[in-house]
PDB file of C-alpha atoms in Angstrom:
ATOM      1  CA  MET A   1       8.424 -16.149 -19.011  1.00 26.00           C
ATOM      2  CA  ALA A   2       5.628 -15.444 -21.494  1.00 29.00           C
ATOM      3  CA  LEU A   3       3.085 -16.499 -18.930  1.00 30.00           C
ATOM      4  CA  ALA A   4       4.757 -14.397 -16.263  1.00 32.00           C
ATOM      5  CA  LEU A   5       4.462 -11.322 -18.459  1.00 32.00           C
ATOM      6  CA  ALA A   6       0.758 -11.907 -18.993  1.00 35.00           C
ATOM      7  CA  ALA A   7      -1.427 -10.447 -16.304  1.00 34.00           C
ATOM      8  CA  CYS A   8      -3.417 -12.358 -13.786  1.00 47.00           C
ATOM      9  CA  GLY A   9      -7.094 -12.907 -13.831  1.00 41.00           C
ATOM     10  CA  GLY A  10      -8.808  -9.563 -13.333  1.00 40.00           C
ATOM     11  CA  GLY A  11     -11.823  -9.945 -11.112  1.00 41.00           C
ATOM     12  CA  THR A  12     -11.967 -13.689 -11.639  1.00 43.00           C
ATOM     13  CA  ALA A  13      -9.885 -16.380  -9.983  1.00 50.00           C
ATOM     14  CA  GLY A  14      -6.656 -17.193 -11.731  1.00 53.00           C
ATOM     15  CA  SER A  15      -4.265 -20.079 -11.263  1.00 53.00           C
ATOM     16  CA  THR A  16      -0.517 -20.319 -10.842  1.00 55.00           C
ATOM     17  CA  THR A  17       2.357 -22.574 -11.829  1.00 51.00           C
ATOM     18  CA  LYS A  18       5.126 -23.871  -9.573  1.00 54.00           C
ATOM     19  CA  ASN A  19       7.399 -21.171 -10.982  1.00 54.00           C
ATOM     20  CA  GLY A  20       5.153 -18.377  -9.762  1.00 54.00           C
ATOM     21  CA  GLU A  21       3.582 -17.585 -13.110  1.00 60.00           C
ATOM     22  CA  CYS A  22      -0.056 -16.775 -13.894  1.00 59.00           C
ATOM     23  CA  ARG A  23      -2.139 -18.964 -16.169  1.00 56.00           C
ATOM     24  CA  VAL A  24      -4.979 -16.471 -16.702  1.00 46.00           C
ATOM     25  CA  ALA A  25      -4.156 -13.381 -18.754  1.00 46.00           C
ATOM     26  CA  ASP A  26      -5.939 -10.029 -18.551  1.00 68.00           C
ATOM     27  CA  VAL A  27      -4.205  -6.958 -19.953  1.00 73.00           C
ATOM     28  CA  GLN A  28      -6.090  -4.473 -17.799  1.00 76.00           C
ATOM     29  CA  ASP A  29      -5.128  -6.300 -14.624  1.00 84.00           C
ATOM     30  CA  ARG A  30      -1.525  -6.530 -15.778  1.00 87.00           C
ATOM     31  CA  ASP A  31      -1.410  -2.764 -16.255  1.00 88.00           C
ATOM     32  CA  ARG A  32      -2.829  -2.256 -12.789  1.00 88.00           C
ATOM     33  CA  ILE A  33      -0.178  -4.533 -11.266  1.00 91.00           C
ATOM     34  CA  VAL A  34       2.600  -2.669 -13.072  1.00 90.00           C
ATOM     35  CA  ASP A  35       1.167   0.669 -11.925  1.00 91.00           C
ATOM     36  CA  ALA A  36       1.019  -0.587  -8.351  1.00 92.00           C
ATOM     37  CA  LEU A  37       4.437  -2.234  -8.074  1.00 92.00           C
ATOM     38  CA  GLY A  38       6.428  -0.518 -10.810  1.00 91.00           C
ATOM     39  CA  TYR A  39       6.984  -3.788 -12.672  1.00 91.00           C
ATOM     40  CA  PHE A  40       5.337  -7.156 -13.222  1.00 90.00           C
ATOM     41  CA  PRO A  41       6.833  -9.704 -10.790  1.00 90.00           C
ATOM     42  CA  ASP A  42       7.724 -13.222 -11.796  1.00 83.00           C
ATOM     43  CA  ARG A  43       9.353 -16.158 -10.020  1.00 88.00           C
ATOM     44  CA  LEU A  44       7.319 -15.461  -6.918  1.00 95.00           C
ATOM     45  CA  SER A  45       6.707 -17.857  -4.070  1.00 96.00           C
ATOM     46  CA  PRO A  46       3.524 -19.953  -4.388  1.00 96.00           C
ATOM     47  CA  LEU A  47       1.759 -17.602  -1.959  1.00 97.00           C
ATOM     48  CA  GLY A  48       2.974 -14.442  -3.682  1.00 96.00           C
ATOM     49  CA  ALA A  49       2.012 -15.800  -7.092  1.00 95.00           C
ATOM     50  CA  ALA A  50      -1.444 -16.803  -5.865  1.00 95.00           C
ATOM     51  CA  VAL A  51      -2.014 -13.287  -4.534  1.00 96.00           C
ATOM     52  CA  LEU A  52      -0.801 -11.757  -7.795  1.00 95.00           C
ATOM     53  CA  CYS A  53      -3.149 -14.029  -9.752  1.00 92.00           C
ATOM     54  CA  ASN A  54      -6.155 -13.404  -7.496  1.00 94.00           C
ATOM     55  CA  ASP A  55      -6.147 -17.148  -6.846  1.00 95.00           C
ATOM     56  CA  ALA A  56      -7.980 -17.613  -3.530  1.00 96.00           C
ATOM     57  CA  ALA A  57      -7.639 -21.401  -3.621  1.00 96.00           C
ATOM     58  CA  GLY A  58      -3.916 -21.071  -4.216  1.00 96.00           C
ATOM     59  CA  VAL A  59      -3.621 -18.685  -1.260  1.00 98.00           C
ATOM     60  CA  GLU A  60      -5.356 -21.204   1.003  1.00 98.00           C
ATOM     61  CA  THR A  61      -3.149 -24.036  -0.210  1.00 98.00           C
ATOM     62  CA  ALA A  62       0.022 -22.034   0.379  1.00 98.00           C
ATOM     63  CA  LEU A  63      -1.060 -20.898   3.842  1.00 98.00           C
ATOM     64  CA  LYS A  64      -1.943 -24.452   4.848  1.00 98.00           C
ATOM     65  CA  ALA A  65       1.506 -25.522   3.691  1.00 98.00           C
ATOM     66  CA  GLY A  66       3.047 -22.999   6.100  1.00 98.00           C
ATOM     67  CA  ALA A  67       3.758 -20.037   3.829  1.00 98.00           C
ATOM     68  CA  SER A  68       4.112 -16.676   5.587  1.00 98.00           C
ATOM     69  CA  PRO A  69       2.304 -13.534   4.406  1.00 98.00           C
ATOM     70  CA  ASN A  70       5.402 -11.630   5.567  1.00 98.00           C
ATOM     71  CA  ALA A  71       8.107 -13.570   3.679  1.00 98.00           C
ATOM     72  CA  ARG A  72      10.184 -11.484   1.271  1.00 96.00           C
ATOM     73  CA  GLU A  73       9.756 -12.112  -2.441  1.00 96.00           C
ATOM     74  CA  PRO A  74      12.731 -11.699  -4.823  1.00 93.00           C
ATOM     75  CA  GLY A  75      11.659  -8.115  -5.598  1.00 92.00           C
ATOM     76  CA  GLY A  76      11.538  -7.079  -1.950  1.00 94.00           C
ATOM     77  CA  GLU A  77       7.778  -7.187  -1.511  1.00 96.00           C
ATOM     78  CA  THR A  78       5.805  -9.630   0.602  1.00 97.00           C
ATOM     79  CA  PRO A  79       2.544 -11.362  -0.341  1.00 98.00           C
ATOM     80  CA  LEU A  80       0.737  -8.927   1.956  1.00 98.00           C
ATOM     81  CA  LEU A  81       2.295  -5.923   0.217  1.00 98.00           C
ATOM     82  CA  ILE A  82       1.256  -7.278  -3.180  1.00 97.00           C
ATOM     83  CA  ALA A  83      -2.311  -7.699  -1.942  1.00 97.00           C
ATOM     84  CA  ALA A  84      -2.327  -4.152  -0.566  1.00 98.00           C
ATOM     85  CA  ALA A  85      -0.867  -2.624  -3.713  1.00 97.00           C
ATOM     86  CA  ILE A  86      -3.128  -3.977  -6.466  1.00 95.00           C
ATOM     87  CA  PRO A  87      -5.303  -4.189  -4.272  1.00 96.00           C
ATOM     88  CA  ARG A  88      -6.789  -7.634  -3.658  1.00 96.00           C
ATOM     89  CA  ALA A  89      -8.958  -6.814  -0.660  1.00 97.00           C
ATOM     90  CA  ASP A  90     -10.380 -10.279   0.007  1.00 98.00           C
ATOM     91  CA  LEU A  91      -6.920 -11.833  -0.132  1.00 98.00           C
ATOM     92  CA  LEU A  92      -5.454  -9.034   1.982  1.00 98.00           C
ATOM     93  CA  LYS A  93      -8.072  -9.723   4.636  1.00 98.00           C
ATOM     94  CA  ARG A  94      -7.146 -13.410   4.595  1.00 98.00           C
ATOM     95  CA  LEU A  95      -3.427 -12.644   4.871  1.00 98.00           C
ATOM     96  CA  LEU A  96      -3.998 -10.299   7.798  1.00 98.00           C
ATOM     97  CA  ALA A  97      -6.014 -13.018   9.532  1.00 98.00           C
ATOM     98  CA  ALA A  98      -3.113 -15.422   8.918  1.00 98.00           C
ATOM     99  CA  GLY A  99      -0.648 -13.162  10.723  1.00 98.00           C
ATOM    100  CA  GLY A 100       0.201 -10.677   8.017  1.00 98.00           C
ATOM    101  CA  ASP A 101       1.897  -7.565   9.377  1.00 98.00           C
ATOM    102  CA  PRO A 102      -0.109  -4.396   8.636  1.00 98.00           C
ATOM    103  CA  ASN A 103       3.095  -2.405   9.248  1.00 97.00           C
ATOM    104  CA  SER A 104       5.128  -4.316   6.673  1.00 96.00           C
ATOM    105  CA  TRP A 105       7.290  -2.458   4.162  1.00 96.00           C
ATOM    106  CA  GLU A 106       9.145  -3.138   0.940  1.00 95.00           C
ATOM    107  CA  LYS A 107      12.851  -3.863   1.414  1.00 92.00           C
ATOM    108  CA  ASP A 108      14.506  -1.444  -1.030  1.00 92.00           C
ATOM    109  CA  ALA A 109      12.305   1.652  -1.245  1.00 91.00           C
ATOM    110  CA  ARG A 110      11.014   1.178   2.338  1.00 94.00           C
ATOM    111  CA  THR A 111       7.461   1.542   1.035  1.00 96.00           C
ATOM    112  CA  LEU A 112       4.784   0.843   3.635  1.00 97.00           C
ATOM    113  CA  ALA A 113       1.775  -1.399   3.057  1.00 98.00           C
ATOM    114  CA  LEU A 114      -0.300   1.679   3.913  1.00 98.00           C
ATOM    115  CA  HIS A 115       1.485   3.616   1.171  1.00 97.00           C
ATOM    116  CA  TYR A 116       0.610   0.966  -1.417  1.00 97.00           C
ATOM    117  CA  ALA A 117      -2.999   1.065  -0.226  1.00 98.00           C
ATOM    118  CA  LEU A 118      -3.018   4.872  -0.335  1.00 98.00           C
ATOM    119  CA  SER A 119      -1.658   4.845  -3.870  1.00 97.00           C
ATOM    120  CA  ALA A 120      -4.371   2.387  -4.944  1.00 97.00           C
ATOM    121  CA  GLY A 121      -6.978   4.715  -3.491  1.00 97.00           C
ATOM    122  CA  VAL A 122      -5.571   7.792  -5.227  1.00 97.00           C
ATOM    123  CA  GLN A 123      -5.131   6.071  -8.600  1.00 94.00           C
ATOM    124  CA  HIS A 124      -8.230   3.896  -8.724  1.00 94.00           C
ATOM    125  CA  ASP A 125     -10.528   5.280  -6.010  1.00 96.00           C
ATOM    126  CA  ASP A 126     -10.290   1.871  -4.358  1.00 97.00           C
ATOM    127  CA  TRP A 127      -9.873   2.365  -0.611  1.00 98.00           C
ATOM    128  CA  SER A 128     -10.554  -1.230   0.379  1.00 98.00           C
ATOM    129  CA  ALA A 129      -6.948  -2.040   1.318  1.00 98.00           C
ATOM    130  CA  TRP A 130      -6.541   1.287   3.121  1.00 98.00           C
ATOM    131  CA  ASP A 131      -9.617   0.652   5.243  1.00 98.00           C
ATOM    132  CA  LEU A 132      -8.555  -2.926   5.992  1.00 98.00           C
ATOM    133  CA  LEU A 133      -5.070  -1.940   7.128  1.00 98.00           C
ATOM    134  CA  LEU A 134      -6.362   0.818   9.375  1.00 98.00           C
ATOM    135  CA  ALA A 135      -8.967  -1.536  10.836  1.00 97.00           C
ATOM    136  CA  SER A 136      -6.135  -4.001  11.488  1.00 97.00           C
ATOM    137  CA  HIS A 137      -4.400  -1.373  13.653  1.00 96.00           C
ATOM    138  CA  ALA A 138      -1.587  -0.470  11.307  1.00 98.00           C
ATOM    139  CA  ASP A 139       0.691   1.918  13.207  1.00 98.00           C
ATOM    140  CA  ILE A 140       0.148   5.266  11.492  1.00 98.00           C
ATOM    141  CA  ASN A 141       3.143   6.750  13.339  1.00 98.00           C
ATOM    142  CA  PHE A 142       5.584   4.090  12.139  1.00 97.00           C
ATOM    143  CA  ARG A 143       8.542   5.104  10.003  1.00 96.00           C
ATOM    144  CA  PRO A 144      10.431   2.226   8.337  1.00 95.00           C
ATOM    145  CA  PRO A 145      14.236   2.577   8.392  1.00 93.00           C
ATOM    146  CA  GLY A 146      15.154   5.174   5.791  1.00 93.00           C
ATOM    147  CA  GLY A 147      11.536   5.630   4.724  1.00 94.00           C
ATOM    148  CA  ALA A 148       8.625   7.994   5.179  1.00 96.00           C
ATOM    149  CA  THR A 149       5.610   7.881   7.444  1.00 97.00           C
ATOM    150  CA  ILE A 150       2.218   7.375   5.888  1.00 98.00           C
ATOM    151  CA  ALA A 151       1.289  10.991   6.635  1.00 98.00           C
ATOM    152  CA  GLU A 152       4.308  12.204   4.671  1.00 97.00           C
ATOM    153  CA  ASP A 153       3.303   9.884   1.839  1.00 97.00           C
ATOM    154  CA  ALA A 154      -0.188  11.388   1.907  1.00 98.00           C
ATOM    155  CA  VAL A 155       1.333  14.852   1.416  1.00 98.00           C
ATOM    156  CA  SER A 156       3.453  13.690  -1.518  1.00 96.00           C
ATOM    157  CA  LEU A 157       0.469  12.002  -3.195  1.00 96.00           C
ATOM    158  CA  GLY A 158      -1.845  14.964  -2.614  1.00 97.00           C
ATOM    159  CA  ALA A 159      -4.184  12.886  -0.451  1.00 98.00           C
ATOM    160  CA  VAL A 160      -4.663  15.601   2.140  1.00 97.00           C
ATOM    161  CA  ASP A 161      -8.130  14.344   3.057  1.00 97.00           C
ATOM    162  CA  LYS A 162      -6.442  11.108   4.186  1.00 98.00           C
ATOM    163  CA  LEU A 163      -3.807  13.117   6.045  1.00 98.00           C
ATOM    164  CA  LEU A 164      -6.609  14.784   8.000  1.00 98.00           C
ATOM    165  CA  GLN A 165      -8.026  11.329   8.688  1.00 98.00           C
ATOM    166  CA  LEU A 166      -4.639  10.259  10.044  1.00 98.00           C
ATOM    167  CA  LEU A 167      -4.480  13.335  12.286  1.00 98.00           C
ATOM    168  CA  ASP A 168      -7.947  12.460  13.573  1.00 98.00           C
ATOM    169  CA  ARG A 169      -6.686   8.952  14.339  1.00 97.00           C
ATOM    170  CA  GLY A 170      -3.742  10.225  16.377  1.00 97.00           C
ATOM    171  CA  TYR A 171      -0.872  10.764  13.966  1.00 98.00           C
ATOM    172  CA  ARG A 172       1.861  12.524  15.944  1.00 97.00           C
ATOM    173  CA  ALA A 173       5.161  11.397  14.376  1.00 96.00           C
ATOM    174  CA  ASP A 174       7.535  14.341  13.837  1.00 95.00           C
ATOM    175  CA  PRO A 175       4.941  17.105  13.379  1.00 97.00           C
ATOM    176  CA  ALA A 176       7.686  19.669  12.667  1.00 97.00           C
ATOM    177  CA  ARG A 177       8.751  17.665   9.625  1.00 97.00           C
ATOM    178  CA  LEU A 178       5.131  17.381   8.536  1.00 97.00           C
ATOM    179  CA  VAL A 179       4.783  21.168   8.797  1.00 98.00           C
ATOM    180  CA  ARG A 180       7.821  21.666   6.553  1.00 97.00           C
ATOM    181  CA  GLU A 181       6.466  19.276   3.950  1.00 97.00           C
ATOM    182  CA  LEU A 182       3.028  20.890   3.963  1.00 98.00           C
ATOM    183  CA  GLU A 183       4.603  24.320   3.589  1.00 97.00           C
ATOM    184  CA  ALA A 184       6.600  23.172   0.550  1.00 97.00           C
ATOM    185  CA  VAL A 185       3.678  21.888  -1.572  1.00 96.00           C
ATOM    186  CA  HIS A 186       0.734  23.475  -3.316  1.00 91.00           C
ATOM    187  CA  TYR A 187      -2.315  21.833  -4.850  1.00 95.00           C
ATOM    188  CA  ASP A 188      -5.392  22.713  -6.862  1.00 94.00           C
ATOM    189  CA  ALA A 189      -7.966  25.012  -5.293  1.00 91.00           C
ATOM    190  CA  LYS A 190     -10.001  22.247  -3.657  1.00 89.00           C
ATOM    191  CA  THR A 191      -7.036  20.408  -2.156  1.00 95.00           C
ATOM    192  CA  GLU A 192      -5.266  23.635  -1.223  1.00 95.00           C
ATOM    193  CA  ALA A 193      -8.017  24.411   1.264  1.00 95.00           C
ATOM    194  CA  LEU A 194      -7.423  21.014   2.884  1.00 96.00           C
ATOM    195  CA  ARG A 195      -3.662  21.635   2.904  1.00 97.00           C
ATOM    196  CA  LEU A 196      -4.128  24.858   4.870  1.00 97.00           C
ATOM    197  CA  LYS A 197      -6.387  23.058   7.340  1.00 97.00           C
ATOM    198  CA  ALA A 198      -3.856  20.246   7.776  1.00 98.00           C
ATOM    199  CA  LEU A 199      -1.020  22.767   8.103  1.00 98.00           C
ATOM    200  CA  GLU A 200      -2.843  24.586  10.877  1.00 98.00           C
ATOM    201  CA  ARG A 201      -3.389  21.313  12.724  1.00 97.00           C
ATOM    202  CA  ALA A 202       0.210  20.193  12.273  1.00 98.00           C
ATOM    203  CA  ARG A 203       1.516  23.547  13.520  1.00 97.00           C
ATOM    204  CA  ALA A 204      -0.652  23.198  16.600  1.00 97.00           C
ATOM    205  CA  LEU A 205       1.105  19.900  17.386  1.00 97.00           C
ATOM    206  CA  VAL A 206       4.499  21.615  17.308  1.00 95.00           C
ATOM    207  CA  ARG A 207       3.573  24.388  19.744  1.00 82.00           C
TER     208      ARG A 207
END
């Protein structure tokens, strides 16, 4: 357990145990994982643990052994979601190439991979996972059961510039709902101007 509560190896490669724990500790990386997922996972699958630990060799070993990037971990995430959330862009790219679902979502909160990537961009100005998921044709109009679309998430996180990007890319899911959400929020002066622009565009979709 002590090893599981220590963070994985920052920008360097870590290593994992059979119990899904990280051998390399880095406090800053641990904090980033907790910020991304809301807690520090332990008892992960070998693939999930390798992603958490930034262990590229471990990811390759697990994939060759037949592990799925889309298999649920005990906490409801998948290895792909973990890679999108932290983010671990190189590992996310590998998981997508191995059949990872860019539209995957967390089981309990119904949080999209795109939402995790959006949150990483907002918090850390790291848009690598966001760009990778969009390039992998993540469905920007998808709503997981009981969850929100990525455009609605962008409103809640104040990422209205990304909402405009989604509208440019063809977001059309429930524009009336998007209008209501845009009407209910207010931002700082810079973002407020973008909100009004997005609101005008969303209203035009309803007409």
